[in-house]
CSV table of C-alpha atoms in Angstrom, one decimal:
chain,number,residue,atom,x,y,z
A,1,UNK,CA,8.7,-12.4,10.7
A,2,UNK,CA,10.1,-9.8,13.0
A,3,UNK,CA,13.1,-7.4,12.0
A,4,UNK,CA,16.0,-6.9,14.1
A,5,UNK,CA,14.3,-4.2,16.5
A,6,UNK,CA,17.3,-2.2,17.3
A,7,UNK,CA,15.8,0.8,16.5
A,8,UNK,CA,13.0,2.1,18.7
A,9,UNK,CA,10.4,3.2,15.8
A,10,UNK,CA,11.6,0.9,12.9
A,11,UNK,CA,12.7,2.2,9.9
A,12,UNK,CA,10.9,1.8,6.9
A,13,UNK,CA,11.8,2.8,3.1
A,14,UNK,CA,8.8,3.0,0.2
A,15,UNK,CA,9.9,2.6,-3.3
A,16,UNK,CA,6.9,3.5,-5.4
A,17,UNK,CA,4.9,6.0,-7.3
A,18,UNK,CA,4.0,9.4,-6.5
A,19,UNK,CA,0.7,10.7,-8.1
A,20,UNK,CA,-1.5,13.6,-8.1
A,21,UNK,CA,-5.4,12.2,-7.9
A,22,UNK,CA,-7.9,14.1,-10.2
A,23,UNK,CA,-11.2,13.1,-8.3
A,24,UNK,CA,-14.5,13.2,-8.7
A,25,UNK,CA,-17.7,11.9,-7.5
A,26,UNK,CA,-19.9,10.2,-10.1
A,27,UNK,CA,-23.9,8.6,-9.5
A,28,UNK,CA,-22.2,5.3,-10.8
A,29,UNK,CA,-19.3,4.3,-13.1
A,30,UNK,CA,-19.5,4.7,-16.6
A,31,UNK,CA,-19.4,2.1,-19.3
A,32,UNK,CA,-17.6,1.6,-22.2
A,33,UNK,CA,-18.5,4.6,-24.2
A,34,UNK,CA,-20.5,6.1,-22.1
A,35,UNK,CA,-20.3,9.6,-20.8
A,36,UNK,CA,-22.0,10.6,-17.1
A,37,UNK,CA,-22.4,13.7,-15.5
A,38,UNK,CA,-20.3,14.1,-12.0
A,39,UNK,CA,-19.7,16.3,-9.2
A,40,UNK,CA,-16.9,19.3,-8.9
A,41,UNK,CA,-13.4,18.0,-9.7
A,42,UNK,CA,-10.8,17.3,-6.9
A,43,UNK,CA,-6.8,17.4,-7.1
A,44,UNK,CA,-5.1,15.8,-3.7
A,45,UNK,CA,-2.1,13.8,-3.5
A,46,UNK,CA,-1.6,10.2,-4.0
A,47,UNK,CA,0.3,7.7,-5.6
A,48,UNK,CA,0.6,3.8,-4.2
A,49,UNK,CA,4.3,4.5,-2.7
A,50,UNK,CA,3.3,7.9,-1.5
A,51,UNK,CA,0.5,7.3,0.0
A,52,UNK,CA,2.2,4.0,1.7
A,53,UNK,CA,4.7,6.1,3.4
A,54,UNK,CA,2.7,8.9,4.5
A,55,UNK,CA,0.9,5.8,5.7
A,56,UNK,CA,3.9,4.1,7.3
A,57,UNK,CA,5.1,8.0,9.0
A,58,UNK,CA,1.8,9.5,10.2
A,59,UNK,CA,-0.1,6.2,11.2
A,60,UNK,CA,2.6,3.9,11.3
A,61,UNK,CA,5.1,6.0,13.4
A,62,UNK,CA,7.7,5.1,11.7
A,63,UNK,CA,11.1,6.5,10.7
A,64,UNK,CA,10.1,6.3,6.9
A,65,UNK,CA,11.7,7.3,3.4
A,66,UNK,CA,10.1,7.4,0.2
A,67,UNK,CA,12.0,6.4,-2.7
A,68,UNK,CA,10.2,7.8,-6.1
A,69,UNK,CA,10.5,10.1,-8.7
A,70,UNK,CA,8.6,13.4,-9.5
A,71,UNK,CA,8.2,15.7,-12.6
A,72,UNK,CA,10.0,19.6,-11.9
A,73,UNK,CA,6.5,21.0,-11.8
A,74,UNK,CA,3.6,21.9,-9.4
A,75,UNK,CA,2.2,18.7,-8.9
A,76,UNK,CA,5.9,17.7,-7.8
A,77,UNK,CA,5.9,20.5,-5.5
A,78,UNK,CA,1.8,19.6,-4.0
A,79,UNK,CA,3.9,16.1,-3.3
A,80,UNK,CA,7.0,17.2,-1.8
A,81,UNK,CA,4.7,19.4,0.5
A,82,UNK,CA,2.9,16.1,1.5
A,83,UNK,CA,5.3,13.7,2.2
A,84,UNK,CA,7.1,16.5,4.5
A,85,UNK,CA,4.5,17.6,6.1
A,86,UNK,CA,3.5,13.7,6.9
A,87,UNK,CA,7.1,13.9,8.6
A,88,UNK,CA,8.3,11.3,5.4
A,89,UNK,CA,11.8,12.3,4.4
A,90,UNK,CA,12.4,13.1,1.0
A,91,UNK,CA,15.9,13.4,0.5
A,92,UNK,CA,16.1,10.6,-2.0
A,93,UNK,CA,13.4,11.7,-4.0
A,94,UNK,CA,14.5,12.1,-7.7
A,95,UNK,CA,12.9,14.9,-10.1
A,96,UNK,CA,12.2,14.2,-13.9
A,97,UNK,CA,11.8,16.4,-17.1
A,98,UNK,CA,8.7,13.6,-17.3
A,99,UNK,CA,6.1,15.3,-15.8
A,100,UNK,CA,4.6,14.1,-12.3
A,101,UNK,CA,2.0,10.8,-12.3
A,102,UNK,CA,-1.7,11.6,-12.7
A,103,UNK,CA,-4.8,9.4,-11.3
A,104,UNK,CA,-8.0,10.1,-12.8
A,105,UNK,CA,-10.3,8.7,-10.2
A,106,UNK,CA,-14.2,8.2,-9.6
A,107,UNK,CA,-16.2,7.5,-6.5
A,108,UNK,CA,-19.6,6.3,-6.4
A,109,UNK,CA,-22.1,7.0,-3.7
A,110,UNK,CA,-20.8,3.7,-1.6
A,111,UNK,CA,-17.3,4.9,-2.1
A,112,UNK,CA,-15.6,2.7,-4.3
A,113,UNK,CA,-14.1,4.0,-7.1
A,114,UNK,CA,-12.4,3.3,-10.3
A,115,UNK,CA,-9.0,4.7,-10.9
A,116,UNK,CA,-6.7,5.1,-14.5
A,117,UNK,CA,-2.8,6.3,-14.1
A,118,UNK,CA,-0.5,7.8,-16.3
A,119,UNK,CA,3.0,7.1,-14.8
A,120,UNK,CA,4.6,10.0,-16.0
A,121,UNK,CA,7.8,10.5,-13.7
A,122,UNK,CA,6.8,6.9,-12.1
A,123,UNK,CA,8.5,5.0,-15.0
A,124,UNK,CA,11.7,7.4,-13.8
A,125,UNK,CA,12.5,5.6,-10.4
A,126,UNK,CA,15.8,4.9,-9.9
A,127,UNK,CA,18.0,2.5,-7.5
A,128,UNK,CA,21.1,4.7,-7.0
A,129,UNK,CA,24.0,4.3,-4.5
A,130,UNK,CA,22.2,6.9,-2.1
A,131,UNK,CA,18.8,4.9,-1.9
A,132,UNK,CA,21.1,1.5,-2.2
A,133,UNK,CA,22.8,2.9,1.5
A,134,UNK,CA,19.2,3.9,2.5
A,135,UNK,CA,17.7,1.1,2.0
A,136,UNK,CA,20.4,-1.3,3.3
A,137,UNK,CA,20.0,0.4,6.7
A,138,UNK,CA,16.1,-0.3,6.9
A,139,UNK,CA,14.1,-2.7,8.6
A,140,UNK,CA,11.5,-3.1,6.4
A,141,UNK,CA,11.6,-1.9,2.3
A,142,UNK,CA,8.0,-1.8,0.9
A,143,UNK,CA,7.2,-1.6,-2.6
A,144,UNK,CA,4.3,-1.8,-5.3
A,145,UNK,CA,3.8,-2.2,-9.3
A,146,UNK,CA,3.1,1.4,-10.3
A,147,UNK,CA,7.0,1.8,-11.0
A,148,UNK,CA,9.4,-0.4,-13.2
A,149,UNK,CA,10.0,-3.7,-11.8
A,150,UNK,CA,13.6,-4.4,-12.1
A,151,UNK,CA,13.6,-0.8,-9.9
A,152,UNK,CA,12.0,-3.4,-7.2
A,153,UNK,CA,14.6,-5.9,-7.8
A,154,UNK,CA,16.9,-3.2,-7.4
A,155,UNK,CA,15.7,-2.6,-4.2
A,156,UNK,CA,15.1,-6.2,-2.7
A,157,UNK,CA,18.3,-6.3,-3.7
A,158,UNK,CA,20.3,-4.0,-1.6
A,159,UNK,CA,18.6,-4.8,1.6
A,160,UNK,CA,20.3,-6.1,4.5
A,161,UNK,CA,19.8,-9.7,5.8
A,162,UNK,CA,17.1,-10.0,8.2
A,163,UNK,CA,15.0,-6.9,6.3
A,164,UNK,CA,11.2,-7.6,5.4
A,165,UNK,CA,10.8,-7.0,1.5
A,166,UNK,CA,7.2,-6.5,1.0
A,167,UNK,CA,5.6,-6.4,-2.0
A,168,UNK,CA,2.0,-4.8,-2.6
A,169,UNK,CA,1.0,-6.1,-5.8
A,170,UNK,CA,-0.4,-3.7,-7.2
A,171,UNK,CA,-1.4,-3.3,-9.9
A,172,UNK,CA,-1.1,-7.2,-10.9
A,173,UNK,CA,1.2,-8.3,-13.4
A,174,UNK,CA,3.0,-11.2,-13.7
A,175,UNK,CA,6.3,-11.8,-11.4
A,176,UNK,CA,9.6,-13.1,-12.7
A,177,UNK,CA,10.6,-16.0,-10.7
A,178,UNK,CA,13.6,-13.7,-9.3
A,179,UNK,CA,10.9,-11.4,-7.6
A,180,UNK,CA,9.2,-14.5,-6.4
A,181,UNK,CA,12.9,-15.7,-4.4
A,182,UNK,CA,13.5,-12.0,-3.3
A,183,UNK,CA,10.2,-11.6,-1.2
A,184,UNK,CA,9.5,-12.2,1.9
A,185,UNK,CA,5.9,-11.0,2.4
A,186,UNK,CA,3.3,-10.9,-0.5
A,187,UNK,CA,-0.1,-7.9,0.0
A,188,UNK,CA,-3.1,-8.2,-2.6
A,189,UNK,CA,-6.3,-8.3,-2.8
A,190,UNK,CA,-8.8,-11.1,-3.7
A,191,UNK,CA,-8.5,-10.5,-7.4
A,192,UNK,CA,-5.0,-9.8,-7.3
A,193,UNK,CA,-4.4,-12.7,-5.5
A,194,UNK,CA,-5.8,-14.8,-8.2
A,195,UNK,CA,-3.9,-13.2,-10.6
A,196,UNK,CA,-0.9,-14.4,-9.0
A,197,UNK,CA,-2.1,-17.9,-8.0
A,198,UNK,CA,-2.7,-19.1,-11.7
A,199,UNK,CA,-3.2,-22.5,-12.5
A,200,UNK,CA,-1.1,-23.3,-9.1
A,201,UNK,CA,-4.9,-22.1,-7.7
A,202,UNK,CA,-6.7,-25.1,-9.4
A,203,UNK,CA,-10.0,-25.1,-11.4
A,204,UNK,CA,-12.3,-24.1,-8.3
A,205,UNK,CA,-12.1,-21.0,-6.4
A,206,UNK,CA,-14.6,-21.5,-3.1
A,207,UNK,CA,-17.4,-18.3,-3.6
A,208,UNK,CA,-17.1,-16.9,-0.3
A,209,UNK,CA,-14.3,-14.0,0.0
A,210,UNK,CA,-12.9,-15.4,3.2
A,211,UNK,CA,-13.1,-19.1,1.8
A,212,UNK,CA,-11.3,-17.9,-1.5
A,213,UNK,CA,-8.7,-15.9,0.0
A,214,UNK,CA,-7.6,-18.7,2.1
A,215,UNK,CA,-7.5,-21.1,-1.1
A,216,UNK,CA,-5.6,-18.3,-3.1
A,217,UNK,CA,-3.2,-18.1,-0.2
A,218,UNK,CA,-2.4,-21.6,0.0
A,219,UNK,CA,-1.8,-21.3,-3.4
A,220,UNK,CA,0.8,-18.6,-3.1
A,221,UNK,CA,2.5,-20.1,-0.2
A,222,UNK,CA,4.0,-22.5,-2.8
A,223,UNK,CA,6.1,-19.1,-4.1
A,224,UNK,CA,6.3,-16.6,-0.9
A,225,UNK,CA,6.7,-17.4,3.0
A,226,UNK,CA,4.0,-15.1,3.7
A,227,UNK,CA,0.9,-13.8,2.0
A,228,UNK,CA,-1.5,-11.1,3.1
A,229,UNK,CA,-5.2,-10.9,1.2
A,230,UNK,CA,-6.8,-7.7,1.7
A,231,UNK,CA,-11.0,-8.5,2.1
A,232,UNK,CA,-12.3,-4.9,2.2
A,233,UNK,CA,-15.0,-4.4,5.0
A,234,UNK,CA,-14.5,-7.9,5.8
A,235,UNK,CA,-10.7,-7.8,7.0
A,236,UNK,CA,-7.7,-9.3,5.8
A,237,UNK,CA,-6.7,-13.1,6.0
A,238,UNK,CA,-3.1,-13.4,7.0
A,239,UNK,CA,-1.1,-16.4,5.8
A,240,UNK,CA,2.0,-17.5,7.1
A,241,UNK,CA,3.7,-21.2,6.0
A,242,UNK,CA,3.6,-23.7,8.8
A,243,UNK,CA,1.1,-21.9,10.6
A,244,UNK,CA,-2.7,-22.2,10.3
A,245,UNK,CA,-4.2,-19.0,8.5
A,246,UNK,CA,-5.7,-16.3,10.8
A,247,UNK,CA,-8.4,-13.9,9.7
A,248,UNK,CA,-8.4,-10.4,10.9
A,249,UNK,CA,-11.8,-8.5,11.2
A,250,UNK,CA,-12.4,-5.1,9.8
A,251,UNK,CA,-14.2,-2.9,12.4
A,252,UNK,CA,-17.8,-1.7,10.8
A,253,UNK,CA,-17.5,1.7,9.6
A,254,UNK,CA,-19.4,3.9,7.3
A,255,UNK,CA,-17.4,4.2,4.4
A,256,UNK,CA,-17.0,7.9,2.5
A,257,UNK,CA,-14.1,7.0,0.0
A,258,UNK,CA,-12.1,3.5,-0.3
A,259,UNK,CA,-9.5,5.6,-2.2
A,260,UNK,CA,-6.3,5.2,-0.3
A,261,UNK,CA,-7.4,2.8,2.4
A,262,UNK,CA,-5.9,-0.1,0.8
A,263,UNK,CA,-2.8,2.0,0.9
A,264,UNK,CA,-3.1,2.9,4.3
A,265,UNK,CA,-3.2,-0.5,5.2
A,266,UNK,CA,0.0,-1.4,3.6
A,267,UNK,CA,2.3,1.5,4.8
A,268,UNK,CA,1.0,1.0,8.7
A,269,UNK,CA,1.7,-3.3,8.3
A,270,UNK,CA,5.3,-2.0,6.8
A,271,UNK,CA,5.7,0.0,10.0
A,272,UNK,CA,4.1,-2.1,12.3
A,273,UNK,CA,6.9,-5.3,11.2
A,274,UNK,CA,9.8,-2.5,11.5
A,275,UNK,CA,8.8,-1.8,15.2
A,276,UNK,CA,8.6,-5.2,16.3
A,277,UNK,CA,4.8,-6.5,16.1
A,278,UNK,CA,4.3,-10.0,14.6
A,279,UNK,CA,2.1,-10.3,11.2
A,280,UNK,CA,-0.8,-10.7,12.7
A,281,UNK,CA,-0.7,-8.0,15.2
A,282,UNK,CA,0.6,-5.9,12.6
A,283,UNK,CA,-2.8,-6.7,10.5
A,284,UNK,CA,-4.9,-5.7,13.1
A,285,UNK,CA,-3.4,-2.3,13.3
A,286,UNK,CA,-3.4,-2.1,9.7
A,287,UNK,CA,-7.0,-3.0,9.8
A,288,UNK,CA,-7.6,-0.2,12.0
A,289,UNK,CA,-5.7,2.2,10.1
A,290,UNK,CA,-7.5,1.9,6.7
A,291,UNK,CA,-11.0,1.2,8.5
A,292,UNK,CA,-10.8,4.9,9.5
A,293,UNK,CA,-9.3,6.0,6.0
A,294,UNK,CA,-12.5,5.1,4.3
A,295,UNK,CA,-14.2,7.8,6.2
A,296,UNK,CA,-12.6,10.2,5.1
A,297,UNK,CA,-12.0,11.8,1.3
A,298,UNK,CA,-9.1,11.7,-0.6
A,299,UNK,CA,-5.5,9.4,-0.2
A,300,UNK,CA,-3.2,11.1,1.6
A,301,UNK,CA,-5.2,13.8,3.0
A,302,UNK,CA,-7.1,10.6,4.9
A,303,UNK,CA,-4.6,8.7,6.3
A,304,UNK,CA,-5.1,8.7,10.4
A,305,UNK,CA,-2.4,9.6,12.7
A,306,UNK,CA,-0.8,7.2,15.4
A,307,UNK,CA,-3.1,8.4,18.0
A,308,UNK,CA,-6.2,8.2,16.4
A,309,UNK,CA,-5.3,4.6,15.3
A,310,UNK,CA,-4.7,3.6,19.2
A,311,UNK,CA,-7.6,5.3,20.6
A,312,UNK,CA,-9.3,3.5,17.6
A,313,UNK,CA,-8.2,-0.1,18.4
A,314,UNK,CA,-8.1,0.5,22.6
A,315,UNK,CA,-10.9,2.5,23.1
A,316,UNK,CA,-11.0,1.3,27.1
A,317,UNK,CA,-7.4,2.7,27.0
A,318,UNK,CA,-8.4,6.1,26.6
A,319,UNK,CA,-9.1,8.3,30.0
């Protein structure tokens, strides 16, 4: 699952959302109809597609544009400023009387949290000629479920043969069987991945993670040539048909915020495949990559850079 690697970096294009995250830090997550007290509030930047190609730029090093759409206000501008300064180009980026997507997020004291969106200029992505040319000239188009889906039609659709389309499903919905024949490379967690699976899943799901995600992924196989199940501390199970499925280890860290990891993850696989690296070896980096997003706060503001990714994975590399 390699792209043509006749560019030296890769090229990668994100079509996704663009958010800003309203944070804050709770003792535990509410209830239904229950109200907590929490810490200060927090506004970063975020978004699934956002975050993915800062991801993909600043970890990834990759020659990445973000496809999206933001409102013409100030949590547009926060974005812009993001995604610029993460080296992400933004020329493609449209801008919306809607105004910009908000997160409303909280994070418990182990660092998960629990996030609601309001799509706001999200549900305004568009495929145009200009991101049609864009993406026909990458080697890798990533996308999620936080924007319309025949917008990710619209862009499996005008890649070029021999481009990866990857889809982070995210957040799970059901998949027409035309975005089922368009993909090439399936990312989701455990519970997305049984969202997916269905009945095609059977009765029995083993109770171990790493025993269910391979079930789930054998499962899936049957509708995409390659799956990726995200495990959390425990890794990432890659899955490949006609090859045995290979389980990639998380390195132990002490986690602050699980916020944009999962995202991190994504955009540094997307940019991984576009440089060359195989699925696997692109997992471990990815692995690497989110491991050190979870200790830090926030999405974007988190994400690593190259070189603190390989000093990360080869300590004995460094002088």
């Amino acid at each position: 699952m390699s792209p043509d690697p006749s560019t030296h970096r890769g090229s990668v294009v994100v079509v996704g959302s663009a958010n800003v995250d309203l944070v804050v830090d709770v003792p535990r997550h509410p209830g239904g109809g229950e109200t907590i007290l929490g810490g200060d509030l927090r506004r970063s930047t975020g978004g699934k597609g956002a975050n993915q190609a800062v991801a993909a730029a600043r970890a990834g090093g990759a020659d990445t544009t973000f496809v999206g759409a933001l409102g013409r206000d100030e949590s547009g501008e926060l974005l812009l400023a993001s995604l610029d300064g993460a080296g992400v180009r933004t020329d493609l980026v449209g801008r919306t009387a809607a105004p910009t997507g908000t997160a409303l997020i909280t994070v418990s004291p182990d660092g998960e949290n629990a996030i609601v969106v309001a799509p706001g200029a999200n549900s305004h992505v568009r495929i145009g000629p200009e991101q049609a040319e864009r993406i026909g000239a990458a080697d890798v188009v990533l996308a999620q479920l936080e924007i319309p889906l025949d917008v990710v039609l619209a862009a499996g659709a005008a890649r070029r043969p021999g481009a990866v389309l990857a889809l982070n499903a995210a957040p799970s919905r059901d998949l027409p069987d035309a975005m089922w024949a368009a993909l090439d490379l399936l990312i989701v967690n455990e519970h997305e991945a049984r969202d997916l699976a269905g009945e095609a899943a059977g009765p029995a799901t083993p109770t171990d993670p790493v025993d269910a995600a391979e079930h789930l992924a054998a499962a899936l196989l049957a509708k995409v040539p390659a799956v990726v199940v995200t495990l959390g501390g425990a890794g990432c199970l890659v899955a490949q048909r006609g090859s045995a499925p290979v389980r990639v280890p998380a390195p132990r860290v002490d986690a602050v915020d699980t916020t944009g990891a999962g995202d991190t993850f994504c955009g540094v696989l997307a940019a991984a495949l576009a440089g060359g690296s195989t699925l696997v070896d692109a997992a471990r980096t990815a692995s690497f990559a989110g491991a050190l997003a979870v200790t830090r706060p926030g999405a974007q503001d988190a994400v690593p850079t190259a070189d603190e990714v390989t000093t990360f994975a080869h300590p004995e590399q460094q002088p």
